[in-house]
Coordinates of C-alpha atoms in Angstrom, one line a residue:
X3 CA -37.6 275.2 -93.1
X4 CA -35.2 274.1 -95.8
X5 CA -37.7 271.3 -96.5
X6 CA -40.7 273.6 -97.0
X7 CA -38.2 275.8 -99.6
X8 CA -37.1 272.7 -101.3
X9 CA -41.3 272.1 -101.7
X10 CA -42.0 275.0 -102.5
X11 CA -39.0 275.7 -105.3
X12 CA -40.5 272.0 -106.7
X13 CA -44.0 273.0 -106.5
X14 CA -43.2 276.2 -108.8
X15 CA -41.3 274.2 -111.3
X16 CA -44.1 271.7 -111.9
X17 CA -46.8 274.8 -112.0
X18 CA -45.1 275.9 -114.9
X19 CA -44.5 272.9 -116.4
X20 CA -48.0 272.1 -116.3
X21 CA -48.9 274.9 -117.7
X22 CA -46.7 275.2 -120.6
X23 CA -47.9 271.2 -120.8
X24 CA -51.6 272.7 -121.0
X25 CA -50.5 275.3 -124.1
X26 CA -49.2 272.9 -125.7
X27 CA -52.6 270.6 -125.7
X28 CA -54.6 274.0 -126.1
X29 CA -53.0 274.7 -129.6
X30 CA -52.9 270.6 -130.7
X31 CA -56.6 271.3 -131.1
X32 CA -55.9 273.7 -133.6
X33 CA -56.5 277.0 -132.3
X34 CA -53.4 279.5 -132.0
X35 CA -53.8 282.2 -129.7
X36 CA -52.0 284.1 -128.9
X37 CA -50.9 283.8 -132.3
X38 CA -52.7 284.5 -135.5
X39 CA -51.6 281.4 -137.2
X40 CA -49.6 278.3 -136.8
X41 CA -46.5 279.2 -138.3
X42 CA -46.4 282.5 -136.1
X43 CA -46.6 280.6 -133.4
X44 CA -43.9 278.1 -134.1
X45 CA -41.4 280.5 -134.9
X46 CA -42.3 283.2 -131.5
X47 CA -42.3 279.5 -129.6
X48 CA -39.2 277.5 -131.1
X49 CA -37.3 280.2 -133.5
X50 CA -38.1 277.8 -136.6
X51 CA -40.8 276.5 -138.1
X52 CA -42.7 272.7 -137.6
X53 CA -46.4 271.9 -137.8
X54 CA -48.2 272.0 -135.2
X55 CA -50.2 269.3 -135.5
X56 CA -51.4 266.7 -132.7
X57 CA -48.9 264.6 -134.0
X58 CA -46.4 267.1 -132.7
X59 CA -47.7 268.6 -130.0
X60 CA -48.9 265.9 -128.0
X61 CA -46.5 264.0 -127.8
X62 CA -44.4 267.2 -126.0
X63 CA -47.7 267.7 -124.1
X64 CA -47.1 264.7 -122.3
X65 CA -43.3 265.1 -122.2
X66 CA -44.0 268.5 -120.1
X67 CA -46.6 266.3 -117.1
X68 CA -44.3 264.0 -116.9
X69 CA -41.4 266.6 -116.0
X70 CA -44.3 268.2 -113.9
X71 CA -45.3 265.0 -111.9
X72 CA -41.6 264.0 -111.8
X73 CA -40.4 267.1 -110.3
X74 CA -43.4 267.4 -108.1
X75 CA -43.2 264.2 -106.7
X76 CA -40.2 264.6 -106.1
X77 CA -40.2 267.8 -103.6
X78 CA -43.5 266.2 -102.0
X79 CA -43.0 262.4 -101.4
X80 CA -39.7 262.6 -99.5
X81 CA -36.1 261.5 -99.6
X82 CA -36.7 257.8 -98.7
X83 CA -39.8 257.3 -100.8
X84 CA -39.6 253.8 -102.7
X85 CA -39.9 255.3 -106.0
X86 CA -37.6 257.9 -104.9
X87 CA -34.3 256.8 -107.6
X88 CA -37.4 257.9 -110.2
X89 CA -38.6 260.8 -109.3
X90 CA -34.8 261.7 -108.6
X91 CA -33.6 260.6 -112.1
X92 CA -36.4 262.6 -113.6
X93 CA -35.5 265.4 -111.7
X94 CA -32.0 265.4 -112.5
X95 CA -33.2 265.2 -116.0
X96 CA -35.6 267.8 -116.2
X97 CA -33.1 270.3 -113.9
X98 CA -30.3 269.5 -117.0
X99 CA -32.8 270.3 -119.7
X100 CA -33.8 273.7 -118.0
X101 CA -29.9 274.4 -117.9
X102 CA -29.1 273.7 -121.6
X103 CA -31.8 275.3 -122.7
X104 CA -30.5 278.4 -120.8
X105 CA -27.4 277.9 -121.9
X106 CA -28.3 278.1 -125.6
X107 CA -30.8 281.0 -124.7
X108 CA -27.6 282.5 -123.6
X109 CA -26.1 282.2 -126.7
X110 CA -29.1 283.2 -128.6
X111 CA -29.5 286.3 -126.5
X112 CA -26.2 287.6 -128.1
X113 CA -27.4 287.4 -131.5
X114 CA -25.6 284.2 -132.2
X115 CA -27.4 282.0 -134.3
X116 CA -30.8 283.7 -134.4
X117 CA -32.1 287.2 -135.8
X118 CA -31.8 289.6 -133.3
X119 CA -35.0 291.2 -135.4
X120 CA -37.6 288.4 -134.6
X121 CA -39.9 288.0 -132.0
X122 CA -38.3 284.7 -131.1
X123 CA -35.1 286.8 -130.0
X124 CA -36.7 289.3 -127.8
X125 CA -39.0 286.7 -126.0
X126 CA -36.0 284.5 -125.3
X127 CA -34.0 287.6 -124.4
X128 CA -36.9 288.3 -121.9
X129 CA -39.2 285.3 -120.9
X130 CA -37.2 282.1 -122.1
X131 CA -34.2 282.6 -120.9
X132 CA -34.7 284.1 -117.5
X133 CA -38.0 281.7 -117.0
X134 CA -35.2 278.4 -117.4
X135 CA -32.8 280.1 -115.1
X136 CA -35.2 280.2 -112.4
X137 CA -36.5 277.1 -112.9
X138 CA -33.4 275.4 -113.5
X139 CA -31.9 276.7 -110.3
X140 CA -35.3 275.6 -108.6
X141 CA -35.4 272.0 -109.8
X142 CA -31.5 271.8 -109.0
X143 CA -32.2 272.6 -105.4
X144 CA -34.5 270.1 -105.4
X145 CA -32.3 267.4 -106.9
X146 CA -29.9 268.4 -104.4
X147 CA -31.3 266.3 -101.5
X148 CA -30.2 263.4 -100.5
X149 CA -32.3 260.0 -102.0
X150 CA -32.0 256.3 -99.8
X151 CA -28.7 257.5 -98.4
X152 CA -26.8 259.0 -101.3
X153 CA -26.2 262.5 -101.3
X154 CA -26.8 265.1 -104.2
X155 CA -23.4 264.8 -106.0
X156 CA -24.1 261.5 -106.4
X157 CA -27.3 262.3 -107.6
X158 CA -26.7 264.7 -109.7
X159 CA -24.0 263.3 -111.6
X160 CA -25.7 262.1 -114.8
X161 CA -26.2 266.3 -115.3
X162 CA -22.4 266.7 -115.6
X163 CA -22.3 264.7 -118.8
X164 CA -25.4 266.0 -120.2
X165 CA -24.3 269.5 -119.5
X166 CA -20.5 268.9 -121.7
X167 CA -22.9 267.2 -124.7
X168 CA -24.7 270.3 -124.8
X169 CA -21.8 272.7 -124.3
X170 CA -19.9 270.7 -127.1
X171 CA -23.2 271.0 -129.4
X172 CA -22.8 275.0 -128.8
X173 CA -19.5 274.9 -129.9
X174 CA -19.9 273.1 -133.0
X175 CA -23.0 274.7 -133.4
X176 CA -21.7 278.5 -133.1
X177 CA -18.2 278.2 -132.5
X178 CA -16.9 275.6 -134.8
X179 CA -16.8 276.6 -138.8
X180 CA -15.7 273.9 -141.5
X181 CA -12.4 275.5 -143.7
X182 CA -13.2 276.8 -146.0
X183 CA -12.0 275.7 -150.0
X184 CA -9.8 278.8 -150.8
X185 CA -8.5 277.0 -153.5
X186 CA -11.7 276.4 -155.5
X187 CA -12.2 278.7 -158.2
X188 CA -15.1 279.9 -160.2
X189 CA -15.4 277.8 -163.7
X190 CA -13.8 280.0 -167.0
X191 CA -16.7 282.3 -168.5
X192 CA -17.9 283.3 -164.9
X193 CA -19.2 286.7 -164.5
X194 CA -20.5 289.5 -162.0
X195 CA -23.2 291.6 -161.5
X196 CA -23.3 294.4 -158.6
X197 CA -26.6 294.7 -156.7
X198 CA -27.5 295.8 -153.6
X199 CA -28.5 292.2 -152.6
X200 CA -25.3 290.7 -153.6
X201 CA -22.8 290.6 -155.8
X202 CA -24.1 287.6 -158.6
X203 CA -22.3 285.0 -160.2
X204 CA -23.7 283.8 -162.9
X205 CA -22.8 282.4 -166.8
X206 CA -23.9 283.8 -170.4
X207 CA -23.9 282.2 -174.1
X208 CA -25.6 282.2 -176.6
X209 CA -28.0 285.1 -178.7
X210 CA -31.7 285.0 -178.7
X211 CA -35.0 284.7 -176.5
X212 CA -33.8 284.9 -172.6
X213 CA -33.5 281.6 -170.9
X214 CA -32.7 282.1 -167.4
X215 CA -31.2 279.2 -165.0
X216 CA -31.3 279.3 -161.5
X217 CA -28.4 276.6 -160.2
X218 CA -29.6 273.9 -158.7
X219 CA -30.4 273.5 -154.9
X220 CA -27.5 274.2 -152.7
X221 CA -25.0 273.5 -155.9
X222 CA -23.6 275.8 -158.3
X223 CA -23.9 277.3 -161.8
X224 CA -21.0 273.9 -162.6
X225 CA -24.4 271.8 -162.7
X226 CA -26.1 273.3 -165.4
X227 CA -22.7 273.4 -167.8
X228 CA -24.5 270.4 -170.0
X229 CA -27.8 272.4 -170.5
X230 CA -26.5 275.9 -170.7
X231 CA -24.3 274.4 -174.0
X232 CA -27.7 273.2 -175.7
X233 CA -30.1 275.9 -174.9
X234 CA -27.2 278.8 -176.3
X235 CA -27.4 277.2 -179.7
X236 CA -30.7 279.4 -179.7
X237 CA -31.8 281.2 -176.9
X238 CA -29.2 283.7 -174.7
X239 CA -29.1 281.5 -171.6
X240 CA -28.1 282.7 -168.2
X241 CA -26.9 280.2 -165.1
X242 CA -27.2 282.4 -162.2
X243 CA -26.0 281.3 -158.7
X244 CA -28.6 282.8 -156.0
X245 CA -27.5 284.1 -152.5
X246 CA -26.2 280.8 -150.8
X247 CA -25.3 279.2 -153.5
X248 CA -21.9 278.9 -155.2
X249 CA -20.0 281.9 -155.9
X250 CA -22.3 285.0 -155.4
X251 CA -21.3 287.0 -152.7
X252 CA -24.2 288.4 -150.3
X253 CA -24.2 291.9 -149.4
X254 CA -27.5 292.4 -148.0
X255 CA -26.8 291.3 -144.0
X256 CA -30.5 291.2 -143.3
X257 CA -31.4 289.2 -145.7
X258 CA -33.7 286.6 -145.1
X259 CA -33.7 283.0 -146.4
X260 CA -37.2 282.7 -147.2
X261 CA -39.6 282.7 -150.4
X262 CA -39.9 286.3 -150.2
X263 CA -36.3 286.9 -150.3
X264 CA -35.7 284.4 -152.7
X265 CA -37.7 285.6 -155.3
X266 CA -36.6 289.2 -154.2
X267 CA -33.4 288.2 -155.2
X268 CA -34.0 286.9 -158.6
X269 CA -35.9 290.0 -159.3
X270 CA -32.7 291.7 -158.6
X271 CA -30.4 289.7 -160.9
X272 CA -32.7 290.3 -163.9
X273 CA -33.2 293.9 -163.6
X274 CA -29.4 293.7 -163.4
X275 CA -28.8 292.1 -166.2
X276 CA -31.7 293.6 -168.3
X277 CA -33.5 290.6 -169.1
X278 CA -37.4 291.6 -169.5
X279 CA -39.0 288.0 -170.1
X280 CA -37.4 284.8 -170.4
X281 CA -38.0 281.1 -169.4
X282 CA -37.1 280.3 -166.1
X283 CA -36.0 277.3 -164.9
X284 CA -34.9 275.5 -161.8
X285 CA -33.9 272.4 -159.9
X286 CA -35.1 271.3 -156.2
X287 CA -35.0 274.3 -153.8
X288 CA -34.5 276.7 -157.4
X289 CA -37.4 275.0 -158.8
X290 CA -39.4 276.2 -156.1
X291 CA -38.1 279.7 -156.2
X292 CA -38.8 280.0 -160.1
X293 CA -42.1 278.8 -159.3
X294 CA -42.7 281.7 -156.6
X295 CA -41.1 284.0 -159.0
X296 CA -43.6 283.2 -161.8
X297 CA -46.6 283.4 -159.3
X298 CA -45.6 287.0 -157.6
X299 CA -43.6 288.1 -161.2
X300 CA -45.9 286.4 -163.8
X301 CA -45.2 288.8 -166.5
X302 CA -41.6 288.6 -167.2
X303 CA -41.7 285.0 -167.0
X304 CA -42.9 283.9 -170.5
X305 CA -42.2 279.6 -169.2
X306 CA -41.0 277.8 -166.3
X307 CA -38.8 274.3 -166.9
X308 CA -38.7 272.9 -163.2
X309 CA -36.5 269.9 -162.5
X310 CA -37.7 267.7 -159.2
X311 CA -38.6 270.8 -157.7
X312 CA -40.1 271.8 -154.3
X313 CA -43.3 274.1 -154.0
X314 CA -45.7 271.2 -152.5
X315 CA -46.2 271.8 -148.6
X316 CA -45.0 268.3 -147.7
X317 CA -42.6 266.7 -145.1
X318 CA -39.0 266.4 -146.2
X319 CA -37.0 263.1 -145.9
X320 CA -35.7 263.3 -142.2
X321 CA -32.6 264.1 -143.2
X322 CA -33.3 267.7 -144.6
X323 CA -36.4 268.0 -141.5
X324 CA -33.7 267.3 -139.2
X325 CA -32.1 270.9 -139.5
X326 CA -34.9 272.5 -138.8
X327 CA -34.3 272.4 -135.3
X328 CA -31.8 275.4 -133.5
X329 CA -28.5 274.2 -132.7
X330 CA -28.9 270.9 -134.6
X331 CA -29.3 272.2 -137.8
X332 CA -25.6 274.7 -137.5
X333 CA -24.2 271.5 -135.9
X334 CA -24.8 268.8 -138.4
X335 CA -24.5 271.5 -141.0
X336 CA -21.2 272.2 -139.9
X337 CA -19.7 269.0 -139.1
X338 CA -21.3 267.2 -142.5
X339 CA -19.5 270.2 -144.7
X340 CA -16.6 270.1 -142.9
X341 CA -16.3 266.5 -144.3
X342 CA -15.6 265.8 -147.9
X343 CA -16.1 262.3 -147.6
X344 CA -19.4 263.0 -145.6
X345 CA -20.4 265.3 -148.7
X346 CA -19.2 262.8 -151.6
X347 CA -21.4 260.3 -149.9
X348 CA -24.6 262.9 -149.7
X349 CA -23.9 263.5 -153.5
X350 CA -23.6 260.1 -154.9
X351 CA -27.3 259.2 -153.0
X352 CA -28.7 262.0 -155.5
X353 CA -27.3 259.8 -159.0
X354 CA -28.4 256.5 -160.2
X355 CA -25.5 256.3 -162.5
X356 CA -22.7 256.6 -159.5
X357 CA -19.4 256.8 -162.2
X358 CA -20.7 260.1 -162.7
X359 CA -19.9 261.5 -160.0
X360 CA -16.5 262.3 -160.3
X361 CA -14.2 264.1 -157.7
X362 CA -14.5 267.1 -159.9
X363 CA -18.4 267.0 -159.7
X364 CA -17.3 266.5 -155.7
X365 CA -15.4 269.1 -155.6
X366 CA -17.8 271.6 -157.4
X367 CA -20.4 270.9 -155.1
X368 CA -18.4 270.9 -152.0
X369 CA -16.0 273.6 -152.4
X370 CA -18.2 276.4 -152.2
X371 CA -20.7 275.1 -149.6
X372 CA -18.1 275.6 -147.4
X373 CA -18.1 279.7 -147.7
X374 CA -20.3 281.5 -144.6
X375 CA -23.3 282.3 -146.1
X376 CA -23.8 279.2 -148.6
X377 CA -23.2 277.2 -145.2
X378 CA -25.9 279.2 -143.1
X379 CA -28.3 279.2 -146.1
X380 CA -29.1 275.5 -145.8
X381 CA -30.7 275.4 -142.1
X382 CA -31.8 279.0 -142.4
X383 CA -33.5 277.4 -146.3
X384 CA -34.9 274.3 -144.7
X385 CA -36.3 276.4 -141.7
X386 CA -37.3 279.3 -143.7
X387 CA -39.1 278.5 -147.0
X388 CA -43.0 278.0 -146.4
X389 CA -44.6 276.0 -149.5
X390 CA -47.9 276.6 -148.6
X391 CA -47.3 279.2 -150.4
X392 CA -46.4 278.1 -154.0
X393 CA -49.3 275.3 -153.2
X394 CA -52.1 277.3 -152.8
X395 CA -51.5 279.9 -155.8
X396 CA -50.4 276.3 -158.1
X397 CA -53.9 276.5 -159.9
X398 CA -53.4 279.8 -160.6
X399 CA -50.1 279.6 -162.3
X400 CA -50.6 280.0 -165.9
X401 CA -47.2 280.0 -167.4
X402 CA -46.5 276.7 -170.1
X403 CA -44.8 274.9 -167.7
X404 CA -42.3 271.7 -167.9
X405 CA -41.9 268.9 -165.4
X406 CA -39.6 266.6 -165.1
X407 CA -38.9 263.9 -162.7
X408 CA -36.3 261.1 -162.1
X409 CA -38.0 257.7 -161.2
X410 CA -35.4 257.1 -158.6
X411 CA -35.2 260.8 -156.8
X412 CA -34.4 259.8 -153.1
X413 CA -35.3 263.7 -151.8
X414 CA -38.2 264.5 -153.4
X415 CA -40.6 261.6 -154.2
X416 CA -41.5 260.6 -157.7
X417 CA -45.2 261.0 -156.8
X418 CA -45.2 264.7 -156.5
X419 CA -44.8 264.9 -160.1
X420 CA -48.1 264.0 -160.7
X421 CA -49.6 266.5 -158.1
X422 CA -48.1 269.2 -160.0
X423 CA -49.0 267.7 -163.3
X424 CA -52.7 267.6 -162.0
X425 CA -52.8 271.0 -159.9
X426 CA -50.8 273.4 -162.6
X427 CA -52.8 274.6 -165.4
X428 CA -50.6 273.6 -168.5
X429 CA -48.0 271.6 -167.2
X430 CA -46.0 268.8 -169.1
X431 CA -44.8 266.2 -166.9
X432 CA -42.0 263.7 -167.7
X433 CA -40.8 260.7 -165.5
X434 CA -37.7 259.6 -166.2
X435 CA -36.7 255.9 -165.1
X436 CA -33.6 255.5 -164.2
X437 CA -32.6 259.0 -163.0
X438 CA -32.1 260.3 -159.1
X439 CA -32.5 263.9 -158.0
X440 CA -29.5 265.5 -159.5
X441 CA -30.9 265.7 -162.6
X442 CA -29.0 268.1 -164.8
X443 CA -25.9 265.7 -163.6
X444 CA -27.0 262.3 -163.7
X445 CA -29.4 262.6 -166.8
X446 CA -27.7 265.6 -168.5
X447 CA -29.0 264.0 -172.0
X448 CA -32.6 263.2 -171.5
X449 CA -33.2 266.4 -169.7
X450 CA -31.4 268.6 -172.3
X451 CA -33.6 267.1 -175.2
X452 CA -36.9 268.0 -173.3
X453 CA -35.3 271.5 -172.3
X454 CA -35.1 271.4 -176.4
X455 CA -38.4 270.1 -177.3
X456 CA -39.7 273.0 -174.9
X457 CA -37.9 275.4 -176.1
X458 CA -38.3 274.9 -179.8
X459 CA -41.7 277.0 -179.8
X460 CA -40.7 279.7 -177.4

């Protein structure tokens, strides 16, 4: 009798694995149902978004018959099989996955870590979560049998270490938050503006045509200082720190880190600060939003100057893809912010002349990344901003448009430059050699005179 149960509990868990294995093969063909389209279906499935693409897919497709035929095997060929330390190994294996990932589903389920508005949360809450429960407890009663002689707890010990790495990722993940740099202060000149979004940091000089900055990336309004001094010789210029960055406090607690909010959110600063048209210009991640801005806003945006910046729907260098995934992307978020020396390293790969970054360049940068919302906006960022969408409404972006590229940029390849330059009706495109990503920073010279140049007839 206890045989036939331990079958029948290892029968069950392959079925489903099987299946799953099957859906997974079904939608590497293309097709998305019960979906209407890809991303849907990646963020209902996994709670963030990755291509699914055969390159993807099948690979987990093959992951999921291999649990199948493991556990399977297992429950049918018998304790003394000759193959039976396999099957057993696999088992244990696949019984510790199915735990950990109800473990986090746990977590999840209380609103930790995941929007408790998605359909992600609700289907964990309700199918996930209960369906690895099950199935763990199924497969674990089939690991549980003895193998050649040696009994479960034997068996079943490589779980026990696998189950404190996960439990440890939680923590860091969820429970774990770098200190942060109370004794960081905004730079002199800073100034507020109330919205309902948020409450926005940002810097003014300067009289004339409207020139508004969005700081770069996940930095601060510090790394346009060089730029901001040039452009207020003639133009009133504006440095404004978006939600997650720097010093601009977010009010809105359902705000969402995506294009649409994004953009929503510099709408929001410029009707607060009564700016009807101006140039807009960005670096990296901002690039991208002043892009999206100018395609959904195109009238108050008289010019765009975009600095290395995102808006092509390409793969980012595996360490920004890497935080894409739930749990990874709080935990290396946290841990690599909670490390000065971990962030001074990450900064100095984005300059080709290294003595420029300085430890109060480090310190800028660093200081208020470690505040709550400016650390959750870079997974929730990476995971959230869809570029497809800047890329298909490129050749229908009309606005006189300045591109500028360093030679060296280790985030964002050099090559993109001339995609935009080809794609984006009236774009200027400059390479410069002997620059890396951090632009405004590491070439604060050359890309002041071409912010000039630009500016000159506007």
């Amino acid at each position: 009798m206890r045989e036939e149960m331990v079958r029948r509990a290892g029968t069950l868990v392959a079925a489903v694995l099987a299946v799953d294995g099957v859906a997974h093969a079904y939608w590497s063909t293309g097709l998305t149902w019960p979906a209407p389209d890809s991303r849907t279906l990646s963020l209902a499935v996994l709670g963030f978004q990755v291509p699914f693409t055969p390159g993807v897919l099948l690979p987990l497709t093959a992951l999921l018959f291999a649990a199948a035929l493991l556990v399977g095997g297992r429950a049918r060929l018998g304790r003394r099989h000759r193959i039976g330390w396999l099957l057993q190994a696999g088992t244990v294996a696949v019984t510790a996955g199915l735990l950990v990932r109800a473990l986090a589903g746990l977590v999840w389920a209380c609103g930790i870590g995941v929007r408790t508005d998605t359909a992600f949360y609700w289907l964990n809450l309700f199918v996930y979560t209960p369906a690895c429960l099950v199935l763990g407890a199924a497969a674990a009663a089939v690991a549980r049998q003895e193998v050649n002689g040696r009994s479960w707890v034997q068996n079943t010990a490589l779980a026990v270490p696998l189950l404190i790495a996960a439990a440890s990722a939680l923590y860091g993940a969820h429970g774990y938050a770098p200190e942060r740099q109370r004794g960081y202060r905004p730079e002199a000149g800073s100034r507020y503006v109330e919205t309902p979004v948020a409450r926005f940091h940002y810097l003014r000089e300067g009289q004339g045509p409207a020139v508004v900055l969005l700081s770069p990336g996940a930095s601060s309004t510090f790394a346009r200082r060089p730029q901001l001094a040039a452009i207020s010789r003639t133009h009133t210029g504006d440095v404004v720190d978006l939600p997650g960055q720097g010093f601009t406090e977010l009010y809105d607690r359902g705000f969402r880190f995506d294009l649409s909010s994004m953009t929503s959110a510099v709408d929001s600063f410029l009707n607060a600060v009564g700016v009807r048209t101006a140039v807009l210009g960005g670096n990296s991640w901002s690039g991208g939003w002043a892009l999206a801005y100018a395609q959904s806003h195109p009238r108050p945006v008289s010019g765009l100057m975009l600095l290395a910046p995102s808006g092509l729907a390409e793969r980012d260098v595996w360490s920004w893809e890497i935080l894409k995934p739930l749990v990874v992307g709080e935990l290396l978020t946290n841990v690599g912010v909670g490390s000065r020396a971990g962030v001074a390293a990450g900064i100095r790969d984005l300059f080709v002349h290294k003595e420029r970054v300085t430890d109060q360049v480090i310190d800028a940068m660093w200081a208020p990344g470690t505040l709550r919302d400016n650390l959750r906006s870079v997974y929730l960022l990476e995971r959230g901003l869809d570029w497809r969408i800047t890329q298909d409404r490129l050749h229908r972006t009309t606005q006189p448009t300045l591109i500028v590229w360093g030679a060296q940029d280790t985030v964002l390849p050099v090559a993109q430059a001339s995609t935009f330059g080809r794609i984006l009706p009236g774009a200027k495109v400059a390479v410069l050699n002997g620059c890396g990503h951090a632009l405004t920073l590491d070439c604060p010279d050359q890309v002041t005179a071409l912010m000039e140049d630009f500016l000159s007839v506007r």
